[in-house]
Short mmCIF file of C-alpha atoms and ligand atoms in Angstrom, two decimals:
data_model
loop_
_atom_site.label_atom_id
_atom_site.label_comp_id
_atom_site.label_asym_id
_atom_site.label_seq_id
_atom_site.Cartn_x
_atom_site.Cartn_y
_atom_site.Cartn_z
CA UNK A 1 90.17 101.17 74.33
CA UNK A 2 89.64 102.62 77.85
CA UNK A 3 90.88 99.76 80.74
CA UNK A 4 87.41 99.48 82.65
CA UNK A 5 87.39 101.22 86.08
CA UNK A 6 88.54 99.01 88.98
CA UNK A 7 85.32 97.43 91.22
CA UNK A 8 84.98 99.29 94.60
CA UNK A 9 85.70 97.04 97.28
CA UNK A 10 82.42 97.09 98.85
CA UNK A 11 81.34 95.10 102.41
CA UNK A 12 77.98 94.74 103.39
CA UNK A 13 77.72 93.79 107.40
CA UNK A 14 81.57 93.91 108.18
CA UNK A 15 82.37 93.34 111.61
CA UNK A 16 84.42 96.19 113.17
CA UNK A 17 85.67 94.06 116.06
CA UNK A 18 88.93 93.65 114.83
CA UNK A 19 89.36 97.30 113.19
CA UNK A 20 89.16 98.95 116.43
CA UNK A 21 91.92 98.43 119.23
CA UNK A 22 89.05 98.69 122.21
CA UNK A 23 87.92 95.45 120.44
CA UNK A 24 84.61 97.07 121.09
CA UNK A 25 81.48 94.79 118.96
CA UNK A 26 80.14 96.60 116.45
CA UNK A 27 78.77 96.25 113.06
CA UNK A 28 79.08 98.33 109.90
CA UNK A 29 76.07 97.90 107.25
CA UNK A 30 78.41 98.81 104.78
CA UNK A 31 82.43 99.27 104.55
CA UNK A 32 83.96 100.18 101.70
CA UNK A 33 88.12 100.09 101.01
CA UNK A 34 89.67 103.27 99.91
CA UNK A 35 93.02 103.05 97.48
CA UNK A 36 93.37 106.60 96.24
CA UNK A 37 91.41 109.65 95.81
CA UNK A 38 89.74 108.10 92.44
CA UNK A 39 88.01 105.64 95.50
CA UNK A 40 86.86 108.46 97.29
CA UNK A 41 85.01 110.60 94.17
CA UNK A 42 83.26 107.14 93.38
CA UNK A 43 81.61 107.09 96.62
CA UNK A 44 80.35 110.64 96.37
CA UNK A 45 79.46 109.86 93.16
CA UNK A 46 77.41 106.75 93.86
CA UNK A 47 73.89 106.52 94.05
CA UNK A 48 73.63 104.70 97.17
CA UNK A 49 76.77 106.08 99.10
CA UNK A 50 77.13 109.68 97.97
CA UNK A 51 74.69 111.14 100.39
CA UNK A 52 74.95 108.84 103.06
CA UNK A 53 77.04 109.75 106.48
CA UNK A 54 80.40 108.66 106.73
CA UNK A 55 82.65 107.32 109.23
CA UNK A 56 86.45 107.66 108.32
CA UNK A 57 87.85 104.27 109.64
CA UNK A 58 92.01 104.51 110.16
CA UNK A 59 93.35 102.07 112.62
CA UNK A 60 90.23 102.29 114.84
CA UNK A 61 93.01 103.25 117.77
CA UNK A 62 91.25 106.95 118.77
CA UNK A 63 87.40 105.72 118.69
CA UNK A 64 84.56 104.20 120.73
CA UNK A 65 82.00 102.22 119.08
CA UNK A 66 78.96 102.09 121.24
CA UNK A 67 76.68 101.15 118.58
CA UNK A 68 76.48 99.32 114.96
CA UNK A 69 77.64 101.58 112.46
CA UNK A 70 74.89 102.33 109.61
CA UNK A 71 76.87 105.43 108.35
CA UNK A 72 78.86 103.88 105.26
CA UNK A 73 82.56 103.34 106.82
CA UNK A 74 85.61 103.97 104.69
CA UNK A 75 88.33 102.18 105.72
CA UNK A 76 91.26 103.98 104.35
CA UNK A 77 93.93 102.29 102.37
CA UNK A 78 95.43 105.02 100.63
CA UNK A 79 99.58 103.42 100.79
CA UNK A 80 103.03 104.81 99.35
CA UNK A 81 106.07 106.77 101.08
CA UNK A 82 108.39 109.14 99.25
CA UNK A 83 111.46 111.91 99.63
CA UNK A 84 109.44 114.90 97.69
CA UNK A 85 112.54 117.32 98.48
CA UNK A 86 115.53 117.53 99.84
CA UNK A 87 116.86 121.20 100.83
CA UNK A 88 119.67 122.69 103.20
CA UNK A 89 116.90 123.11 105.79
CA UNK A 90 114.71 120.14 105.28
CA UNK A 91 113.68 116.99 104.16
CA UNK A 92 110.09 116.84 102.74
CA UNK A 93 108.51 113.38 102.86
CA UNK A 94 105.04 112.31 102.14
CA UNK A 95 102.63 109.43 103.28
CA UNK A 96 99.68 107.91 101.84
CA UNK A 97 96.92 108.01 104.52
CA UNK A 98 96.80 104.09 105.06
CA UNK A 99 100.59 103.89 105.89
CA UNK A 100 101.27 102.68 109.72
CA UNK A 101 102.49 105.71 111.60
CA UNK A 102 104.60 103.28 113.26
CA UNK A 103 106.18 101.81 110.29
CA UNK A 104 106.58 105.43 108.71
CA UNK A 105 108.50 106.80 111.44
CA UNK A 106 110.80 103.61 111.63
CA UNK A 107 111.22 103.65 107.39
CA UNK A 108 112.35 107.80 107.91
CA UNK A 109 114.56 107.11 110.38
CA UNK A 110 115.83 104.10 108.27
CA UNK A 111 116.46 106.60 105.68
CA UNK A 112 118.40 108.90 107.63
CA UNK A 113 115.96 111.77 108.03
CA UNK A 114 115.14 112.50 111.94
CA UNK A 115 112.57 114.63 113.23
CA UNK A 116 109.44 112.19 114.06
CA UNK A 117 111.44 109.70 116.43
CA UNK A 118 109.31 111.18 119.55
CA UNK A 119 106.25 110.05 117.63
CA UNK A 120 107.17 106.23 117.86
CA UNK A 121 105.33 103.65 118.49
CA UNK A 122 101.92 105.96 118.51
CA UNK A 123 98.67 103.41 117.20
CA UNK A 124 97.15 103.74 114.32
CA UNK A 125 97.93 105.20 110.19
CA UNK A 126 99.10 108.52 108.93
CA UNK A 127 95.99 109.85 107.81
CA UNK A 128 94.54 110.32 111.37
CA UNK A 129 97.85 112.38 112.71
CA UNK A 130 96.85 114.98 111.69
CA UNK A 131 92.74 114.95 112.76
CA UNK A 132 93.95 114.99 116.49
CA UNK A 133 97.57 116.81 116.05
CA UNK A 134 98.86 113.23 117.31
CA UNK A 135 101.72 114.13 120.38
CA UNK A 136 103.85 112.64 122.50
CA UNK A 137 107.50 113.27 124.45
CA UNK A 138 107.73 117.24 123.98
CA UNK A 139 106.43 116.59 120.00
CA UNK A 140 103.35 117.17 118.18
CA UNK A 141 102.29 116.07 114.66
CA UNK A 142 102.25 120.17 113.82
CA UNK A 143 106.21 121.06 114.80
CA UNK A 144 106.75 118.44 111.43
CA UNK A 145 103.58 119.15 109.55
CA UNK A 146 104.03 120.80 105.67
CA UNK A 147 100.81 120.13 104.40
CA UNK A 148 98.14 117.19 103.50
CA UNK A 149 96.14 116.30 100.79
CA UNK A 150 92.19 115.43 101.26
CA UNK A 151 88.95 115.07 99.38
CA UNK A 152 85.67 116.74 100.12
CA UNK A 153 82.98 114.10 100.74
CA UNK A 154 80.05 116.29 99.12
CA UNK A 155 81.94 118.08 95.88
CA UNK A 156 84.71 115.67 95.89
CA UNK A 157 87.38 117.69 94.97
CA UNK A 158 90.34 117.28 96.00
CA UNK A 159 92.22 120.21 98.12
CA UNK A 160 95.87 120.67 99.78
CA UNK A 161 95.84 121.95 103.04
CA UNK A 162 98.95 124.05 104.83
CA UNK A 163 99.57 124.12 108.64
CA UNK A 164 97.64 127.62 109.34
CA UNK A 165 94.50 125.94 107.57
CA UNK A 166 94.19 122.76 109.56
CA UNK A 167 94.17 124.90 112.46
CA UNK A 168 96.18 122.86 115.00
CA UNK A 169 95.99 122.63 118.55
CA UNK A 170 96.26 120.46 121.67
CA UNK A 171 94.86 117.06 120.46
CA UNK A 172 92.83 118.99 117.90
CA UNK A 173 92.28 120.67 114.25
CA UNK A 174 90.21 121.68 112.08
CA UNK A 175 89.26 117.88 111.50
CA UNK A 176 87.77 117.82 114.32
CA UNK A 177 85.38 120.84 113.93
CA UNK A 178 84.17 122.22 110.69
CA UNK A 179 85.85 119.05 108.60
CA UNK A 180 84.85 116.31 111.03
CA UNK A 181 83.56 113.55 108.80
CA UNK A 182 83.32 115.82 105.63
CA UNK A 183 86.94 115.53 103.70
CA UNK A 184 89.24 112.39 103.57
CA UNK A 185 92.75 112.83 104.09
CA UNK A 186 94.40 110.90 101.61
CA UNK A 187 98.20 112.05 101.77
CA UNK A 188 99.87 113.83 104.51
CA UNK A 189 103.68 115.74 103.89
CA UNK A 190 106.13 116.37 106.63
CA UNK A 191 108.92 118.76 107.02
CA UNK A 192 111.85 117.49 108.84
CA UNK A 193 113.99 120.41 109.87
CA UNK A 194 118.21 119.88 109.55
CA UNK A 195 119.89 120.63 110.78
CA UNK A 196 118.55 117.55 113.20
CA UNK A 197 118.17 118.95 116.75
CA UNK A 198 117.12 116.26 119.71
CA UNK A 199 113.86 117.09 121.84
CA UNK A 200 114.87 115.71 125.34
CA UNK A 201 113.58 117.79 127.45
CA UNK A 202 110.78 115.55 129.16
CA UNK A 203 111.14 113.69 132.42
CA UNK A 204 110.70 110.59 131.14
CA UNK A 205 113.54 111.03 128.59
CA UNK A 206 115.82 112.85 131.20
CA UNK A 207 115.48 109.53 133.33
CA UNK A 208 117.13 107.60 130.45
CA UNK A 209 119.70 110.00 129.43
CA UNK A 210 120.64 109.45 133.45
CA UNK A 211 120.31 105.63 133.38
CA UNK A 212 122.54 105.54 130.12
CA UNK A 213 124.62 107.97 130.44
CA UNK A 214 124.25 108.80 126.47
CA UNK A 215 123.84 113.14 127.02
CA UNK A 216 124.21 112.78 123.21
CA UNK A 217 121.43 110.52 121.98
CA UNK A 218 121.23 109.82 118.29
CA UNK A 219 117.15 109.83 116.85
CA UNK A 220 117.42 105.85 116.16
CA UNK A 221 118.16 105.74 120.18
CA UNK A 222 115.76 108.44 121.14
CA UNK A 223 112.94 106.14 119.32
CA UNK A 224 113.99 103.22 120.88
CA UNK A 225 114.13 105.08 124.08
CA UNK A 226 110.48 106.03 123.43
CA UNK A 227 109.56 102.56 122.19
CA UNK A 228 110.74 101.04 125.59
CA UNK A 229 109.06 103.83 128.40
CA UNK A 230 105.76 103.39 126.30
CA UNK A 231 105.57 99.18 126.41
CA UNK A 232 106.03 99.69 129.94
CA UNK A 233 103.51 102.68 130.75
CA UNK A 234 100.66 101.78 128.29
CA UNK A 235 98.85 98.72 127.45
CA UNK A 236 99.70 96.80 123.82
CA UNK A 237 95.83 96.86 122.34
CA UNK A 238 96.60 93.54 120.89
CA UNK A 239 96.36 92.18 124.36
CA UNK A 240 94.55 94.75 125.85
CA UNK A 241 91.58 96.72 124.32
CA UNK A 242 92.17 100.58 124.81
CA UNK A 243 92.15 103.50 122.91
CA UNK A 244 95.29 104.93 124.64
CA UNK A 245 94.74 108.20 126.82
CA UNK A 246 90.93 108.44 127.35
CA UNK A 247 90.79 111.98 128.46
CA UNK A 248 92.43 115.20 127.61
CA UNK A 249 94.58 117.11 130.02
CA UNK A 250 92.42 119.85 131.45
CA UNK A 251 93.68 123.70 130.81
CA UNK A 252 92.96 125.87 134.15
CA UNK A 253 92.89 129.40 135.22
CA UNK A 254 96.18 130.49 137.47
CA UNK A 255 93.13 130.92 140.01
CA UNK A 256 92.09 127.75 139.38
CA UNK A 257 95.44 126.02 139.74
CA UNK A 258 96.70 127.99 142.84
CA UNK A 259 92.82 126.51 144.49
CA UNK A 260 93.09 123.13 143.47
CA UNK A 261 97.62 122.99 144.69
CA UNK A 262 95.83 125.04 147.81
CA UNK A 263 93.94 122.02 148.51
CA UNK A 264 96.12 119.13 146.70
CA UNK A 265 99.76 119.96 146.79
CA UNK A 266 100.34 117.08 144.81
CA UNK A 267 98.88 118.10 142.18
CA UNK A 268 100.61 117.42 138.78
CA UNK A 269 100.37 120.36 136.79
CA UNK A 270 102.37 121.93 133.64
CA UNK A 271 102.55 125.89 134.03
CA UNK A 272 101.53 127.17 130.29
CA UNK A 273 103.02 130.87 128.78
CA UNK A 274 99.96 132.59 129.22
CA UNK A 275 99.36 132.06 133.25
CA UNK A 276 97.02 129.18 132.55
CA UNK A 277 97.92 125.21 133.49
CA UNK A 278 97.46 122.03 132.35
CA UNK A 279 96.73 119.65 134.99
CA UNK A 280 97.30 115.88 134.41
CA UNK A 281 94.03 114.12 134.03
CA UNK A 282 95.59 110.77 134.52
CA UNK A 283 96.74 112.48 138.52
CA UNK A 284 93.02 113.84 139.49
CA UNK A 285 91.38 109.95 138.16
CA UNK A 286 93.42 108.05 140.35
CA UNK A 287 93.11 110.75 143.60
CA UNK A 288 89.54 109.55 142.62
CA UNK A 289 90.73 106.13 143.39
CA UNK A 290 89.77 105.04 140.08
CA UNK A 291 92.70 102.89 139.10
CA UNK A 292 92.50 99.59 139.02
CA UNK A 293 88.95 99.54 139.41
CA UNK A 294 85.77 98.37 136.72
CA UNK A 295 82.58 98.94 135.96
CA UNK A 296 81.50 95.84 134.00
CA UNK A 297 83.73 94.81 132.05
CA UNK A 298 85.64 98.14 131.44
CA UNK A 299 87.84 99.53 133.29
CA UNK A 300 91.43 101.50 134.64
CA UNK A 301 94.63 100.57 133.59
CA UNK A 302 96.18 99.19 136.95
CA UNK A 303 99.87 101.33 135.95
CA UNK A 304 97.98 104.44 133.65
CA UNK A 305 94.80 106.04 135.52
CA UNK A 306 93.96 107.51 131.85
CA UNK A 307 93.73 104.48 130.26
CA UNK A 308 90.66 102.94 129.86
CA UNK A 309 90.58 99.04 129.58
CA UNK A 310 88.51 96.51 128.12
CA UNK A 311 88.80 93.51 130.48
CA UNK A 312 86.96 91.03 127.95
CA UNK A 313 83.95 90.91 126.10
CA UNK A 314 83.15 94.89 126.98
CA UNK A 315 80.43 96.75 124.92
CA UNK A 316 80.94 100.40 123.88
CA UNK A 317 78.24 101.62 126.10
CA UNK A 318 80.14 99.56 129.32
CA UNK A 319 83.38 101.69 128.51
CA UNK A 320 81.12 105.16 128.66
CA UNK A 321 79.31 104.18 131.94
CA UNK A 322 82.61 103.85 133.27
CA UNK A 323 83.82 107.43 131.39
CA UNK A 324 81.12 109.17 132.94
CA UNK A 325 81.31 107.70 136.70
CA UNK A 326 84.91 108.87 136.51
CA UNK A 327 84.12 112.61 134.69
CA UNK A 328 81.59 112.82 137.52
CA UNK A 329 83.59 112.05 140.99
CA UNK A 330 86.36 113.99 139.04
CA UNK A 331 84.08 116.99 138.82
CA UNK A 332 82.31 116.49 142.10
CA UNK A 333 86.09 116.79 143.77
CA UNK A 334 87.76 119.41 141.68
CA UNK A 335 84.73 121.26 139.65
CA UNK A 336 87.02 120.20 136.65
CA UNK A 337 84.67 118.69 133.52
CA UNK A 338 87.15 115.81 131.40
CA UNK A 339 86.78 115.80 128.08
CA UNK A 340 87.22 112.29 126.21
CA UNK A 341 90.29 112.44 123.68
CA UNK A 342 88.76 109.42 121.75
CA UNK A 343 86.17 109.92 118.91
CA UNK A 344 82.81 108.24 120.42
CA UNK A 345 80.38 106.97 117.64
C1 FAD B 1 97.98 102.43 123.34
C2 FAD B 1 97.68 103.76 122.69
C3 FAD B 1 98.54 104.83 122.86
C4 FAD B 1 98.28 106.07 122.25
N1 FAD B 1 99.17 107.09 122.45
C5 FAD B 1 98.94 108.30 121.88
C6 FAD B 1 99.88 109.38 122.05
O1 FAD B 1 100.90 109.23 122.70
N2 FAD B 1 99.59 110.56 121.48
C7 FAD B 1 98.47 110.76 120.72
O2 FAD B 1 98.29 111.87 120.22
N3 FAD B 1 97.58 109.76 120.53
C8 FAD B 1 97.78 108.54 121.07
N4 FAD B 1 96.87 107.52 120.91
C9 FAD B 1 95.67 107.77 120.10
C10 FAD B 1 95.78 107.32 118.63
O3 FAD B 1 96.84 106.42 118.46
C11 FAD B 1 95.97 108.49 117.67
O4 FAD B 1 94.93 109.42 117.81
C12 FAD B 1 96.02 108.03 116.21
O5 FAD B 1 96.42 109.12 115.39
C13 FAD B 1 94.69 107.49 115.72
O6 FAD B 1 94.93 106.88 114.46
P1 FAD B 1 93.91 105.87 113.83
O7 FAD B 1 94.35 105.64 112.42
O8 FAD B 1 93.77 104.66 114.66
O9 FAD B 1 92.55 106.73 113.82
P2 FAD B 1 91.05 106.24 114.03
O10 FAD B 1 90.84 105.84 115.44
O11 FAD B 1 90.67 105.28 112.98
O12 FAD B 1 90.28 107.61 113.76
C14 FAD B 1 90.37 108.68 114.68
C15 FAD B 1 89.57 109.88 114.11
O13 FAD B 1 90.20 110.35 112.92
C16 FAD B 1 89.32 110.28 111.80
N5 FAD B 1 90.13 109.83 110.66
C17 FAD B 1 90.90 108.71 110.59
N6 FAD B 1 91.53 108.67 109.40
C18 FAD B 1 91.14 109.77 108.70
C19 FAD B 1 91.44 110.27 107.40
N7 FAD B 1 92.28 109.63 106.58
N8 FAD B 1 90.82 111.42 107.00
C20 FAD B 1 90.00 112.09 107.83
N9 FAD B 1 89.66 111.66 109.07
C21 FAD B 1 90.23 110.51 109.50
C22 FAD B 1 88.28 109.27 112.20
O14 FAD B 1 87.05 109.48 111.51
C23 FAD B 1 88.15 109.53 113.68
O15 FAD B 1 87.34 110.65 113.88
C24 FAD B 1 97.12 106.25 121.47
C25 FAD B 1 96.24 105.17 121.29
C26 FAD B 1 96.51 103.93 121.88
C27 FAD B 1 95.58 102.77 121.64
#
């Protein structure tokens, strides 16, 4: 005798309140809890479901809910951590798409394989990392990326993806273009180079290697490094709503960059390979003298000008008012358009 298929765990108007770290009020007409891939096939395959939109729910830390939701939501749940392979060169390890990122990176360091302790302490699940090449402290998600597993929400079949097709770039993939809302990643593999090599070069890492005097930090003290200069530059979301960095770091023209320096020597900016810069968004908000201030009850981080806040009670469409006051003076005083990092629904 066959065993009967396991129920879908369906929810019909699930608050998202708590499933986004804005704590922004919204309600989804229908949420449905995804295990494995099996979950995902039965939602393309059900009568109701199969043809509706979709919004792929992970830890709700990278979105902006100005509205109720009436696209079905799956909220992924997909769990288990492995070694796949271990080689001269590299330790492969894979992730279900539910898994904290947090808790990953802490359970591969626990295991003795380094590589993602730069990552720490980054919101949200494994399943998203890849959708916005997640990066932080001289890392991205791509320098460890092997490949990911995902399901396409119209054929539902289920496809492996390498680096070169998920088409990774700053804050951004393929997942964000052609795939955006059309395939569920379900697993996601990592290759973790050996021999291990530190990535220190960043300011804020310098500073401790300075302050400690450690020039030969192991990756269990680089991650706790990271842990610490995050609590004290960003706001916890379980005390304060946010969605981390709100904007992206505009890329300029040399001609651009030597204008804006002409007129701003301060200006922090990152020289790139090809003559272009990147010019820190977080710097050209707060010469807008945005920090600190609100527009209803949203607004700038008092220590982070590219943090957006909720201050209590905030709707989604109170937190966009404010993103587009600040994308205006920002333009009106360096012709530079920001571009919101977060997903807005
Ligand atoms: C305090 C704070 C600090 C942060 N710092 C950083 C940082 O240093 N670097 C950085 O890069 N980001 C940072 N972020 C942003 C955020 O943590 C990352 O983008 C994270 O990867 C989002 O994960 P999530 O599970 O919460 O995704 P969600 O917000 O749930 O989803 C984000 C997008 O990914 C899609 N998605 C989610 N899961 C899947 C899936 N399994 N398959 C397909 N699509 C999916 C969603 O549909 C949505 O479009 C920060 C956020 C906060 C709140």
């Amino acid at each position: 005798m066959s065993a009967s298929p396991e129920p879908m765990h369906i929810q019909r108007r699930a608050s998202l309140r708590e499933l986004n770290t804005f704590g922004l009020p919204a309600v989804a007409a229908t949420l449905v809890r995804i295990g494995s891939d099996a979950d995902v096939r039965r939602v393309v395959d059900h009568p109701e479901f199969g043809l509706a939109s979709k919004l792929i729910l992970g830890g709700g830390s990278n979105l902006v809910l100005s509205r109720d939701v009436n696209a079905v939501v799956l909220k992924i749940e997909v769990r288990g951590c492995r070694l796949l392979a271990e080689t001269p060169d590299a330790w492969i390890v894979e992730a279900g798409a539910g898994e904290n990122w947090h808790e990953f990176v802490s359970w591969t360091l626990a295991q003795g394989w380094p590589g993602l302790e730069n990552l720490a302490l980054i919101p949200g699940l494994v399943g998203a990392a890849p959708v916005q090449n997640i990066g932080a402290y001289g890392v991205e998600l791509k320098d460890r990326f092997h490949s990911l597993d995902a399901v396409d929400l119209v054929t539902g079949r289920s496809v492996t993806l390498d680096a070169a097709m998920c088409r990774f770039g700053y804050r951004d993939s393929v997942f964000k273009h052609e795939l955006a809302g059309k395939s569920v990643i379900t697993r996601v593999r990592f290759r973790l180079p050996r021999p291990w090599q530190p990535v220190l070069g960043y300011l804020d890492l310098e500073r401790k290697i300075a302050e400690t005097g450690n020039t030969a930090p192991d990756p269990v003290t680089i991650a706790g490094w990271v842990t610490s200069i995050r609590r004290a530059k960003l706001p916890d979301p379980a005390v304060v709503g946010n969605a981390g960095s709100f904007f992206k770091n505009p890329v300029v023209s040399a001609e651009q960059c030597r204008d804006i320096i002409g007129r701003d020597p301060e200006v922090v900016h990152y020289p790139l390979p090809d003559g272009s810069a990147k010019l820190a968004a977080g710097w050209l908000i707060d010469a807008c003298g945005w920090k600190g201030k609100s527009v209803g009850r949203a607004g700038v981080y008092e220590k982070q000008a590219l943090v957006l806040v909720n201050r209590g009670g905030a709707s989604g469409a109170e937190v966009l008012t404010l993103a587009r006051a600040i994308q205006e003076s920002v333009y009106g005083r360096f012709g530079i358009r920001l571009e919101p990092e977060p997903v807005v629904w």
